[in-house]
PDB file of C-alpha atoms in Angstrom:
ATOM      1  CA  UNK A1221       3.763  10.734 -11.839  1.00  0.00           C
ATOM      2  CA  UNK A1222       5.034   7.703  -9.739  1.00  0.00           C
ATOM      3  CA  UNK A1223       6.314   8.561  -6.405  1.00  0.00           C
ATOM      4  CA  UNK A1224       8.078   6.927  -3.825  1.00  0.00           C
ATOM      5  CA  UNK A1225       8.106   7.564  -0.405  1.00  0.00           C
ATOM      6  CA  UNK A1226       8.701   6.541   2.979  1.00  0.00           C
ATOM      7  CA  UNK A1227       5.210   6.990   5.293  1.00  0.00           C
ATOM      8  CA  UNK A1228       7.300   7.441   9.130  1.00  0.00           C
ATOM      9  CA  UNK A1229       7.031  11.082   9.046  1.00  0.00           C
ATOM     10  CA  UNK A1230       3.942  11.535   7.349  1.00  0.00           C
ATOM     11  CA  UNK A1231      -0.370  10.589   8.228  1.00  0.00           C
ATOM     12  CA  UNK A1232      -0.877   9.119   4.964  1.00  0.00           C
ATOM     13  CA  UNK A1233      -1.440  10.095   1.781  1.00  0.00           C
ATOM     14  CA  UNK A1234      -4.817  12.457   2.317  1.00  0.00           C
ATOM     15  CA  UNK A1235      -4.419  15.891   3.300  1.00  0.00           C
ATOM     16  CA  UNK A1236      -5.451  16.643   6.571  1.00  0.00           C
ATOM     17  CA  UNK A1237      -5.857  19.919   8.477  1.00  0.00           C
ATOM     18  CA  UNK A1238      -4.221  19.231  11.274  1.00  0.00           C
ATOM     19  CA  UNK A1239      -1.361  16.521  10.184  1.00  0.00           C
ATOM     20  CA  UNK A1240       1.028  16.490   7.739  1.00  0.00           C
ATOM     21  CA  UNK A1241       0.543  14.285   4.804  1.00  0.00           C
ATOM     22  CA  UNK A1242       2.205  13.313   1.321  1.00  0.00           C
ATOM     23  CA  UNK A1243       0.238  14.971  -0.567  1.00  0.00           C
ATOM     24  CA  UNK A1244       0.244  18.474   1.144  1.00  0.00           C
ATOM     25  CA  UNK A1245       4.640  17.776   1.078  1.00  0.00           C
ATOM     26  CA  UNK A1246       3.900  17.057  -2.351  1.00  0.00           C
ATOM     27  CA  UNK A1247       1.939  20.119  -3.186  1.00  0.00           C
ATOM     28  CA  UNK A1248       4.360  21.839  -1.782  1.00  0.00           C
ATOM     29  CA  UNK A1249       6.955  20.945  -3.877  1.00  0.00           C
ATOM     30  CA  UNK A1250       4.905  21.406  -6.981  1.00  0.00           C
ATOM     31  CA  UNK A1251       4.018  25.209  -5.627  1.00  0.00           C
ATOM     32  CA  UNK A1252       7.650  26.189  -4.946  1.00  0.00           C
ATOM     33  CA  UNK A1253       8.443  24.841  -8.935  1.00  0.00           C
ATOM     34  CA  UNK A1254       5.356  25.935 -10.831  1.00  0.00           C
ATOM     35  CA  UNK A1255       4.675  29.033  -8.802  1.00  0.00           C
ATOM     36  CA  UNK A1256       1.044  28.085  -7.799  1.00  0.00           C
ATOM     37  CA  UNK A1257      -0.750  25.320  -6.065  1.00  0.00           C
ATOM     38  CA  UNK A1258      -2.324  22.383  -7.487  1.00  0.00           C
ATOM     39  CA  UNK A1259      -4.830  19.827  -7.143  1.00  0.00           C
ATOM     40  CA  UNK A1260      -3.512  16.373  -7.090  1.00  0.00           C
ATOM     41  CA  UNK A1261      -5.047  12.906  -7.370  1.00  0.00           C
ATOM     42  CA  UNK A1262      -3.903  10.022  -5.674  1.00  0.00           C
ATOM     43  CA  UNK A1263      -4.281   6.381  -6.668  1.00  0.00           C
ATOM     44  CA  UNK A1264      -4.883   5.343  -2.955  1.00  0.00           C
ATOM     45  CA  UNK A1265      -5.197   6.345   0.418  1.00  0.00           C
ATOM     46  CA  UNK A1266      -2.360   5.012   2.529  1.00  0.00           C
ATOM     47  CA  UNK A1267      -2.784   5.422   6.308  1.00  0.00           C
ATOM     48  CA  UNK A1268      -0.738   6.763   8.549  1.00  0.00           C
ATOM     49  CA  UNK A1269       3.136   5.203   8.544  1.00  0.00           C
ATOM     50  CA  UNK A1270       2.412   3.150   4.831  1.00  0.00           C
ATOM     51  CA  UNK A1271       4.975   3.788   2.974  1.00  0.00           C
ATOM     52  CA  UNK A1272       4.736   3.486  -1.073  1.00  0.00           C
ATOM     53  CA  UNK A1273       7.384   2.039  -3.882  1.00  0.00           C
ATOM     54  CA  UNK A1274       5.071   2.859  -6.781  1.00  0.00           C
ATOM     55  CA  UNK A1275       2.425   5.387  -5.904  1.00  0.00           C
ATOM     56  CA  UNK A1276       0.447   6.741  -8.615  1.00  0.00           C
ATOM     57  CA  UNK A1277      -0.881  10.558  -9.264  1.00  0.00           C
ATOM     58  CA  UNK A1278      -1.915  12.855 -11.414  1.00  0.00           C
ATOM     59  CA  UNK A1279      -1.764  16.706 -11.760  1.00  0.00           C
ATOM     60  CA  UNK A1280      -3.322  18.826 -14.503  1.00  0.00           C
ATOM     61  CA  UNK A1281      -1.701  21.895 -14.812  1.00  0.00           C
ATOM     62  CA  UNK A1282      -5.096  23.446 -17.303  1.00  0.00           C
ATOM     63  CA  UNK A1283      -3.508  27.072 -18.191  1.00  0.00           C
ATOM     64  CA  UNK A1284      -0.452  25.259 -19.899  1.00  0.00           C
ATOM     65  CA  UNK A1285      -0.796  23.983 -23.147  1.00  0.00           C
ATOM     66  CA  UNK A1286       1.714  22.787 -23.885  1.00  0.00           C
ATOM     67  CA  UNK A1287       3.231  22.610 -20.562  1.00  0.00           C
ATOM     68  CA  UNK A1288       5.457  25.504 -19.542  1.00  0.00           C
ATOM     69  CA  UNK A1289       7.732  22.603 -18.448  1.00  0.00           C
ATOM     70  CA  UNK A1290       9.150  19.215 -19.429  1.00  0.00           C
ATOM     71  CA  UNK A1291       7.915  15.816 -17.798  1.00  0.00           C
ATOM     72  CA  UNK A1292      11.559  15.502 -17.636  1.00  0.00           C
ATOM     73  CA  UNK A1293      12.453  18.755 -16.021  1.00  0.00           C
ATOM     74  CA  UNK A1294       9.353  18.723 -14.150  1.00  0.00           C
ATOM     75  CA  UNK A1295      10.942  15.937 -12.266  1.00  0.00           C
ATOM     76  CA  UNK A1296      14.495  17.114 -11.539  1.00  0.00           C
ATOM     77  CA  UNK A1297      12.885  19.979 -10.176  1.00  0.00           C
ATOM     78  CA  UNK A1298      10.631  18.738  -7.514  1.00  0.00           C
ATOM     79  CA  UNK A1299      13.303  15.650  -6.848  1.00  0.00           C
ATOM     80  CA  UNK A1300      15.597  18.743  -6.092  1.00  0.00           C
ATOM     81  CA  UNK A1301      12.772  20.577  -3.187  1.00  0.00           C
ATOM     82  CA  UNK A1302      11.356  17.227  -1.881  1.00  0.00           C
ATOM     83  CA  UNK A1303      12.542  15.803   1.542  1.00  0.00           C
ATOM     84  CA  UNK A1304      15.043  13.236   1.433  1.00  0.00           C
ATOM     85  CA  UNK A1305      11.555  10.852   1.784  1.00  0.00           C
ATOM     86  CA  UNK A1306       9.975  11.495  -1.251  1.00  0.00           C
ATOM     87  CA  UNK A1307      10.940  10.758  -4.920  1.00  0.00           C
ATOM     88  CA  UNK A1308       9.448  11.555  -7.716  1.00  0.00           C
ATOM     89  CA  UNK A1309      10.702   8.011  -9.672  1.00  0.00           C
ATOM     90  CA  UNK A1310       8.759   8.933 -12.928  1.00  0.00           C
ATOM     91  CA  UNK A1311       6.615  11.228 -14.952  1.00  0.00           C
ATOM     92  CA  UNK A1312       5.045  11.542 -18.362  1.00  0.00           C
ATOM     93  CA  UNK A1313       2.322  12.693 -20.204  1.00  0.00           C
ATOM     94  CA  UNK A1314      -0.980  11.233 -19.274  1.00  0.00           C
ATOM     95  CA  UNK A1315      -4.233  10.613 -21.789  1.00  0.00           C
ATOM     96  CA  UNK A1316      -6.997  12.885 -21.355  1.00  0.00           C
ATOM     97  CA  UNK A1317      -9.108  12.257 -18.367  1.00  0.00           C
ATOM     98  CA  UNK A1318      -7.042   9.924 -16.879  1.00  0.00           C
ATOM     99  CA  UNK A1319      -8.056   9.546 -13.062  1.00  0.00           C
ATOM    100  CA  UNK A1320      -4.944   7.137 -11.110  1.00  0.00           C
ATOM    101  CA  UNK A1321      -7.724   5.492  -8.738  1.00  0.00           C
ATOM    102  CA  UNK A1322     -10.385   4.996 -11.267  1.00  0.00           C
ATOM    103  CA  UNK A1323      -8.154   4.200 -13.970  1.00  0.00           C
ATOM    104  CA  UNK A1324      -6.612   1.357 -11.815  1.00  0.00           C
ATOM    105  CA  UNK A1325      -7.540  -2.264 -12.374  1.00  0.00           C
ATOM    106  CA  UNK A1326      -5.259  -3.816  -9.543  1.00  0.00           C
ATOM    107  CA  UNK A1327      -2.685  -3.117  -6.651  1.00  0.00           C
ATOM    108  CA  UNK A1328       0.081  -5.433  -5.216  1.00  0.00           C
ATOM    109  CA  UNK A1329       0.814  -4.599  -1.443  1.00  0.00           C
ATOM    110  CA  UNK A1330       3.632  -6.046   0.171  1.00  0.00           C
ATOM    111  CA  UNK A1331       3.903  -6.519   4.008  1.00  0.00           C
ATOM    112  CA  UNK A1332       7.628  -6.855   5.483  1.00  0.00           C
ATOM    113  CA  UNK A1333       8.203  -8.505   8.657  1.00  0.00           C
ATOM    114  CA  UNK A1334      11.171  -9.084  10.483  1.00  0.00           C
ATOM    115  CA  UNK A1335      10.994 -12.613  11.965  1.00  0.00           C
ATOM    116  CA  UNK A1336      13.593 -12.820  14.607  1.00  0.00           C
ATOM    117  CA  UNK A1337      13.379 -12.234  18.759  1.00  0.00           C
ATOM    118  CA  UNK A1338      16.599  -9.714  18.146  1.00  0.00           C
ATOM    119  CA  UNK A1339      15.242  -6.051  16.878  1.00  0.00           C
ATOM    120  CA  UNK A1340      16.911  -4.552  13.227  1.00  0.00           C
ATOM    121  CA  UNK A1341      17.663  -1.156  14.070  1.00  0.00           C
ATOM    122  CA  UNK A1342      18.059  -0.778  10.220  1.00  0.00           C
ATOM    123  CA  UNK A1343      14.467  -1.800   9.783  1.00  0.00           C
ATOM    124  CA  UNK A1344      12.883   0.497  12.550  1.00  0.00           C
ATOM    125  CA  UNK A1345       9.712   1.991  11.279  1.00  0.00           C
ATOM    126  CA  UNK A1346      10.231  -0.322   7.885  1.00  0.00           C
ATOM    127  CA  UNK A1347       9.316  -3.493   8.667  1.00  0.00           C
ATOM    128  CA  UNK A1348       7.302  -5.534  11.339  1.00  0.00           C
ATOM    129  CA  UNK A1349       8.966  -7.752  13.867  1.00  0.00           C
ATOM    130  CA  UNK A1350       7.711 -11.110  14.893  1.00  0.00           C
ATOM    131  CA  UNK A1351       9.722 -12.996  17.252  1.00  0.00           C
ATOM    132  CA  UNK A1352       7.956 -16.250  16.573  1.00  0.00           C
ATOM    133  CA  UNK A1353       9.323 -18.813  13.977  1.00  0.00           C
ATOM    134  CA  UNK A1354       7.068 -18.595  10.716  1.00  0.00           C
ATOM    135  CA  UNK A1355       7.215 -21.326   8.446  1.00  0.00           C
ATOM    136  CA  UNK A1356       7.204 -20.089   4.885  1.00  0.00           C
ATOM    137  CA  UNK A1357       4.980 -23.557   3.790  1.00  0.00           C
ATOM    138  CA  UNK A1358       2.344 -22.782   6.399  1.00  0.00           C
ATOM    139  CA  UNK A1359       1.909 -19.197   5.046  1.00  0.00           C
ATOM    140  CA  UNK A1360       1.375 -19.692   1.776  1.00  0.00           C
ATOM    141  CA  UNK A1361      -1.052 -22.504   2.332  1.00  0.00           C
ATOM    142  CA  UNK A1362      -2.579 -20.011   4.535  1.00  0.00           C
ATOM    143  CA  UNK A1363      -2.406 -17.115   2.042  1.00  0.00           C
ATOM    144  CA  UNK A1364      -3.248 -19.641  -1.227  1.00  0.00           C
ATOM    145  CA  UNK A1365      -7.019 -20.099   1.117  1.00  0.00           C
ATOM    146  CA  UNK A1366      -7.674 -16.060   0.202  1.00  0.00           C
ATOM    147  CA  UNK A1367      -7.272 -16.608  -3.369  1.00  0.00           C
ATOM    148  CA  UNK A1368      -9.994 -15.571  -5.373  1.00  0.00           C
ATOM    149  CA  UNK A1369     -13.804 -13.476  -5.583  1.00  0.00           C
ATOM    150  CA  UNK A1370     -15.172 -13.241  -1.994  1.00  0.00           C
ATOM    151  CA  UNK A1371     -16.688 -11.346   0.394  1.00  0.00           C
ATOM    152  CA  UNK A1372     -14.094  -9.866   2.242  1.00  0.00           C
ATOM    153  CA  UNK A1373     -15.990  -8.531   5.336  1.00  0.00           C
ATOM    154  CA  UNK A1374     -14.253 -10.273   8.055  1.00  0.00           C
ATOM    155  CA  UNK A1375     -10.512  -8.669   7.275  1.00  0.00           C
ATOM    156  CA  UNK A1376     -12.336  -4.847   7.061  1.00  0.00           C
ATOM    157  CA  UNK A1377     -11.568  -2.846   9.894  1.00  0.00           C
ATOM    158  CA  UNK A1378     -14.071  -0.957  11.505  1.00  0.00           C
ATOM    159  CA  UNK A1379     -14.286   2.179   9.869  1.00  0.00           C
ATOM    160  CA  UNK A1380     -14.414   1.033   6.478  1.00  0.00           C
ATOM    161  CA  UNK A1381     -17.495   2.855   4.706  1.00  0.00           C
ATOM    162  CA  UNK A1382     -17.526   0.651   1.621  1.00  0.00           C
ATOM    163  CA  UNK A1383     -20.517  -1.440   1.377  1.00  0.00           C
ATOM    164  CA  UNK A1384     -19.531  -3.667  -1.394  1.00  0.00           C
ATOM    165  CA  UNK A1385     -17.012  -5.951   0.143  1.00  0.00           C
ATOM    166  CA  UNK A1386     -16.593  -8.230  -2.718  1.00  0.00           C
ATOM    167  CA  UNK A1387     -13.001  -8.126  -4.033  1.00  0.00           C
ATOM    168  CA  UNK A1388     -10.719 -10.292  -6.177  1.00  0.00           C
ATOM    169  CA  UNK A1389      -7.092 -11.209  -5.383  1.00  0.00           C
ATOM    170  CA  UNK A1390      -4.875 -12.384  -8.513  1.00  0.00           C
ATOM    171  CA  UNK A1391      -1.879 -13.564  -5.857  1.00  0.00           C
ATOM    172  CA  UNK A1392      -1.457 -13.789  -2.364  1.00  0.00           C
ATOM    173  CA  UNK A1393       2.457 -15.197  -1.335  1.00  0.00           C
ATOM    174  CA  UNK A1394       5.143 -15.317   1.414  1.00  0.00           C
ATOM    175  CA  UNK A1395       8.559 -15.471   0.669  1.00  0.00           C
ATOM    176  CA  UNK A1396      11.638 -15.468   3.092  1.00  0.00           C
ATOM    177  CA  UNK A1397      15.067 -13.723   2.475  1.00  0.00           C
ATOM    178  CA  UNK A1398      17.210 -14.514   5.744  1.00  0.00           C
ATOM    179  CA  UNK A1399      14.935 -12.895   8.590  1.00  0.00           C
ATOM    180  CA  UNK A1400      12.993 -11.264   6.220  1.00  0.00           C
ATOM    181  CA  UNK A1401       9.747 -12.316   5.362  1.00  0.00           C
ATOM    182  CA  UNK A1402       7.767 -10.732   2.999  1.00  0.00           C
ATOM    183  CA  UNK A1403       3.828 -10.752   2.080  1.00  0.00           C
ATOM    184  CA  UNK A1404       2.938  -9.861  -1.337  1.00  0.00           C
ATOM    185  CA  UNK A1405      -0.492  -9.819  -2.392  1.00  0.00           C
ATOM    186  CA  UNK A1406      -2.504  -8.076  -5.619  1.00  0.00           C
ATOM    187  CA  UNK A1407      -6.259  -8.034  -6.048  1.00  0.00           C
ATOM    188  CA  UNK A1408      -8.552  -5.747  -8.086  1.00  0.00           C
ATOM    189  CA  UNK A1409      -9.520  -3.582  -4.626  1.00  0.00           C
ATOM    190  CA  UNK A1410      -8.829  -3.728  -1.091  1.00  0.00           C
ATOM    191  CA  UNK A1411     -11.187  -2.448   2.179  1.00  0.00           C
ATOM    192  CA  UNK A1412      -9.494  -0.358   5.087  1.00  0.00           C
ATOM    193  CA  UNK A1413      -7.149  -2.149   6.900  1.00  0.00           C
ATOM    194  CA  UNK A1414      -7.412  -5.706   4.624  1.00  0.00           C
ATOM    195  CA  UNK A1415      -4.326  -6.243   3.970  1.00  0.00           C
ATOM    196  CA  UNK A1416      -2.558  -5.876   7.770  1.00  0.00           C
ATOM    197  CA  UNK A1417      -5.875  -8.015   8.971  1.00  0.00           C
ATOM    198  CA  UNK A1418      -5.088 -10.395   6.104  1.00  0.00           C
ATOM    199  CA  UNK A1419      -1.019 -10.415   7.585  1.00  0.00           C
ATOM    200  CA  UNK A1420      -1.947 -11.241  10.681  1.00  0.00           C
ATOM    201  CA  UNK A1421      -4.428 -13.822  10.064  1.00  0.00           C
ATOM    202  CA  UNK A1422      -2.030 -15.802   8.324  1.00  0.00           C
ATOM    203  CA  UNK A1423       0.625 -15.228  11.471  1.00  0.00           C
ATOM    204  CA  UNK A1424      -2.581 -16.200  13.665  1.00  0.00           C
ATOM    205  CA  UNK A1425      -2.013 -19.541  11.525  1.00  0.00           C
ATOM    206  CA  UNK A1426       1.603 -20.092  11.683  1.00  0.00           C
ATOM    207  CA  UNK A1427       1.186 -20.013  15.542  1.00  0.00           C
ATOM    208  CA  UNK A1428      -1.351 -22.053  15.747  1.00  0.00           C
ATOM    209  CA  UNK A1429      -4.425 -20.499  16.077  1.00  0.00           C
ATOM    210  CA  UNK A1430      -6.186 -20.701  13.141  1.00  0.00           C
ATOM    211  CA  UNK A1431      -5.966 -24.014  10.398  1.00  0.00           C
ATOM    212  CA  UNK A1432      -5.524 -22.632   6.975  1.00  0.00           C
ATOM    213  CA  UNK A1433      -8.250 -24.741   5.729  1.00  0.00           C
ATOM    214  CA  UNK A1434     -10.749 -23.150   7.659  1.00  0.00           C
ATOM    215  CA  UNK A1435     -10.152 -19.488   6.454  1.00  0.00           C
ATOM    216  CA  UNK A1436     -12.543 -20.042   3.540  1.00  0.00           C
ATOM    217  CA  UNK A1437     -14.953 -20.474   7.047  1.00  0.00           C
ATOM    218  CA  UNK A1438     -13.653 -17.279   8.548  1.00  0.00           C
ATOM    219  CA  UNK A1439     -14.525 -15.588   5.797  1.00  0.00           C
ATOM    220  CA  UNK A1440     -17.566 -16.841   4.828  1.00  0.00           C
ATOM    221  CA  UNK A1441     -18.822 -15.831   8.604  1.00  0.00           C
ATOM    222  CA  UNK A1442     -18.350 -12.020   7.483  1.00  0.00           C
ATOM    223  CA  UNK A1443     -17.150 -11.489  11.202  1.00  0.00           C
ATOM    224  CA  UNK A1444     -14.124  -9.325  11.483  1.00  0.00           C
ATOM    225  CA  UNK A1445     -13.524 -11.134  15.125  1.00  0.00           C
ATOM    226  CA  UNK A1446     -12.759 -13.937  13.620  1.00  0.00           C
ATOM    227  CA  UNK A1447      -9.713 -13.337  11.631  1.00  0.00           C
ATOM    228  CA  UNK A1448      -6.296 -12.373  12.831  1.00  0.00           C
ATOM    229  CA  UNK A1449      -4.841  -8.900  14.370  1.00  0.00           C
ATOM    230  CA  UNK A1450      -4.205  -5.582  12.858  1.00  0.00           C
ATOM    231  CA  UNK A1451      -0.408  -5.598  12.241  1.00  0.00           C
ATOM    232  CA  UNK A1452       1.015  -2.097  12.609  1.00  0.00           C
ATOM    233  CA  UNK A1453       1.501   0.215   9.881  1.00  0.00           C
ATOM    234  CA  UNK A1454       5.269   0.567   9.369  1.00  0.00           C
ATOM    235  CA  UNK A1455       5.539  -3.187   7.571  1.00  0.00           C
ATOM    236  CA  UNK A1456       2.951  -2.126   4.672  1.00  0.00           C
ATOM    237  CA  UNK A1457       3.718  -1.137   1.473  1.00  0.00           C
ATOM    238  CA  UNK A1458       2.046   0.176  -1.440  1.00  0.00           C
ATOM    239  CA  UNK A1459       4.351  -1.527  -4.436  1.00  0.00           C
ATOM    240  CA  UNK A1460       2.408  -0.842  -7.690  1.00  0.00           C
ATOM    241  CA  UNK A1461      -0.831   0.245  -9.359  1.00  0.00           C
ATOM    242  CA  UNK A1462      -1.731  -1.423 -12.902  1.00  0.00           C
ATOM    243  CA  UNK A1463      -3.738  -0.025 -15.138  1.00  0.00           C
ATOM    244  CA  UNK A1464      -5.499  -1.036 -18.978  1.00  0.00           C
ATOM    245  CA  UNK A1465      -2.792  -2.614 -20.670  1.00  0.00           C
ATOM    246  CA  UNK A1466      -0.902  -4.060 -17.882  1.00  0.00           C
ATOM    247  CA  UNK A1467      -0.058  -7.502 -17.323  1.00  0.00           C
ATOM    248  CA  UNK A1468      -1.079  -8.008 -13.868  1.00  0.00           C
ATOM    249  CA  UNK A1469       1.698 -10.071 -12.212  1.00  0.00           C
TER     250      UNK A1469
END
C-alpha cells in the first residue's frame, strides 16, 4: 500500500507505547475492516511531525488465500475509517517476500520552507519559515556540493546508530514557487536527521556562513558541528520510495 499522511498529530511512523503513531492509526483501521490486527512494515521511519506523500507498506494477511478482500475494496474501506490525515492513495498485490525498506533502492525527500518575514497561517505545521532572503542560485550551488558517494557523518544527528555512513545522493535541488521554496533531494539511504541538517546547511550558506565550495570540507571533517542547524520537523516530507524497476528521477 502507499499512504499519505500528514505527521502534525502523530510521533512518527514507529509505534510507540506511550505516543500515538501512523502505524498504530493505521493498524487500527486495518483491525476495524479485517476483524483482527496486523503486522505492518514500513518503508521508513519518519520522526515525529514528517509528514509523507508516498509512504510505502506492506501487510500480509497469511490465513487468506486468496484474500477475503479486494486490493480495491481493501482500500475504500480503510479510506472510509481513517482520520481525515491519512489516505490510503494505492494498493495492490505485492510479490512474495517483498519487504518496503529492504526492497527500496532510493527515497526523494522534499523540505518546504516558507521564505518570507510574514507567517502563512495556511502552511502552519506544513512548511518551515525563514524570514531571510534565499537566493535560489546560491542553494543549488550549495546543494550540487552534496552530490554524490560520501561519508555523510557530519549531517547525522546524534542518535543515529548506523555505523556505515556512506550514502549516495542521485539529486539534490532548490526550486522557488512565489514564497515557497522547496528542497528536493533522493539518494540510495539517508542517516537520522540528514536531510533537515542537510536544509539547514545550505540556509547556513545562503546567509553567509558557510561558502558552498567548502562543504566537500565540512564533510570530509566527519564533524556534525560543522554543518548547518536541525530545521524543525513540520517542513519534511517523505515524497517517494523506488524500488527494482524504477527509474530513479
Amino acid at each position: 500500500m502507499v499512504l499519505s499522511y500528514r505527521g502534525t498529530a502523530y510521533h512518527g511512523w514507529q509505534v510507540q507505547q506511550n505516543a500515538l503513531s501512523v502505524c498504530t492509526v493505521f493498524q487500527d483501521g486495518v483491525e476495524r475492516v479485517l476483524g483482527r490486527r496486523y503486522e505492518v512494515k514500513g518503508c521508513s521511519r519518519t520522526d515525529a511531525g514528517v509528514h509523507a506523500l508516498g509512504f510505502v507498506l506492506s501487510l500480509r494477511c497469511p490465513e487468506e488465500n486468496p484474500p477475503a478482500i479486494p486490493c480495491q475494496a481493501l482500500q475504500k474501506a480503510l479510506n472510509n475509517c481513517l482520520p481525515r490525515d491519512i489516505a490510503v492513495l494505492d494498493c495492490a498485490d505485492a510479490p512474495a517476500g517483498f519487504h518496503p525498506r529492504y526492497d527500496c533502492t532510493a527515497k526523494r525527500y522534499l523540505y518546504r520552507i516558507w521564505n518570507s518575514p510574514v507567517k502563512n497561517p495556511f502552511l502552519e505545521d506544513l512548511a518551515y519559515q525563514y524570514r531571510y532572503q534565499i537566493r535560489e542560485d546560491l542553494a543549488n550551488a550549495a546543494a550540487r556540493q552534496f552530490l554524490g558517494r560520501r561519508d555523510f557523518t557530519s549531517l547525522c544527528a546524534a542518535g543515529g546508530k548506523v555505523e556505515d555512513k556512506v550514502r549516495t545522493l542521485y539529486s539534490c535541488s532548490v526550486r522557488r514557487e512565489g514564497d515557497l521554496v522547496t528542497l528536493s533531494v533522493t539518494g540510495d539511504g539517508f542517516l537520522y536527521n540528514m536531510v533537515r541538517i542537510l536544509t539547514g546547511t545550505i540556509l547556513e550558506a545562503c546567509a553567509g556562513h558557510i561558502a558552498p565550495e567548502d562543504i566537500p570540507k565540512l564533510l570530509e571533517a566527519k564533524d556534525r558541528s560543522q554543518a548547518g542547524p536541525t530545521l524543525p520537523p513540520q517542513g519534511l516530507y517523505l515524497d517517494r520510495v523506488f524500488y527494482p524497476g524504477h527509474k530513479i528521477l
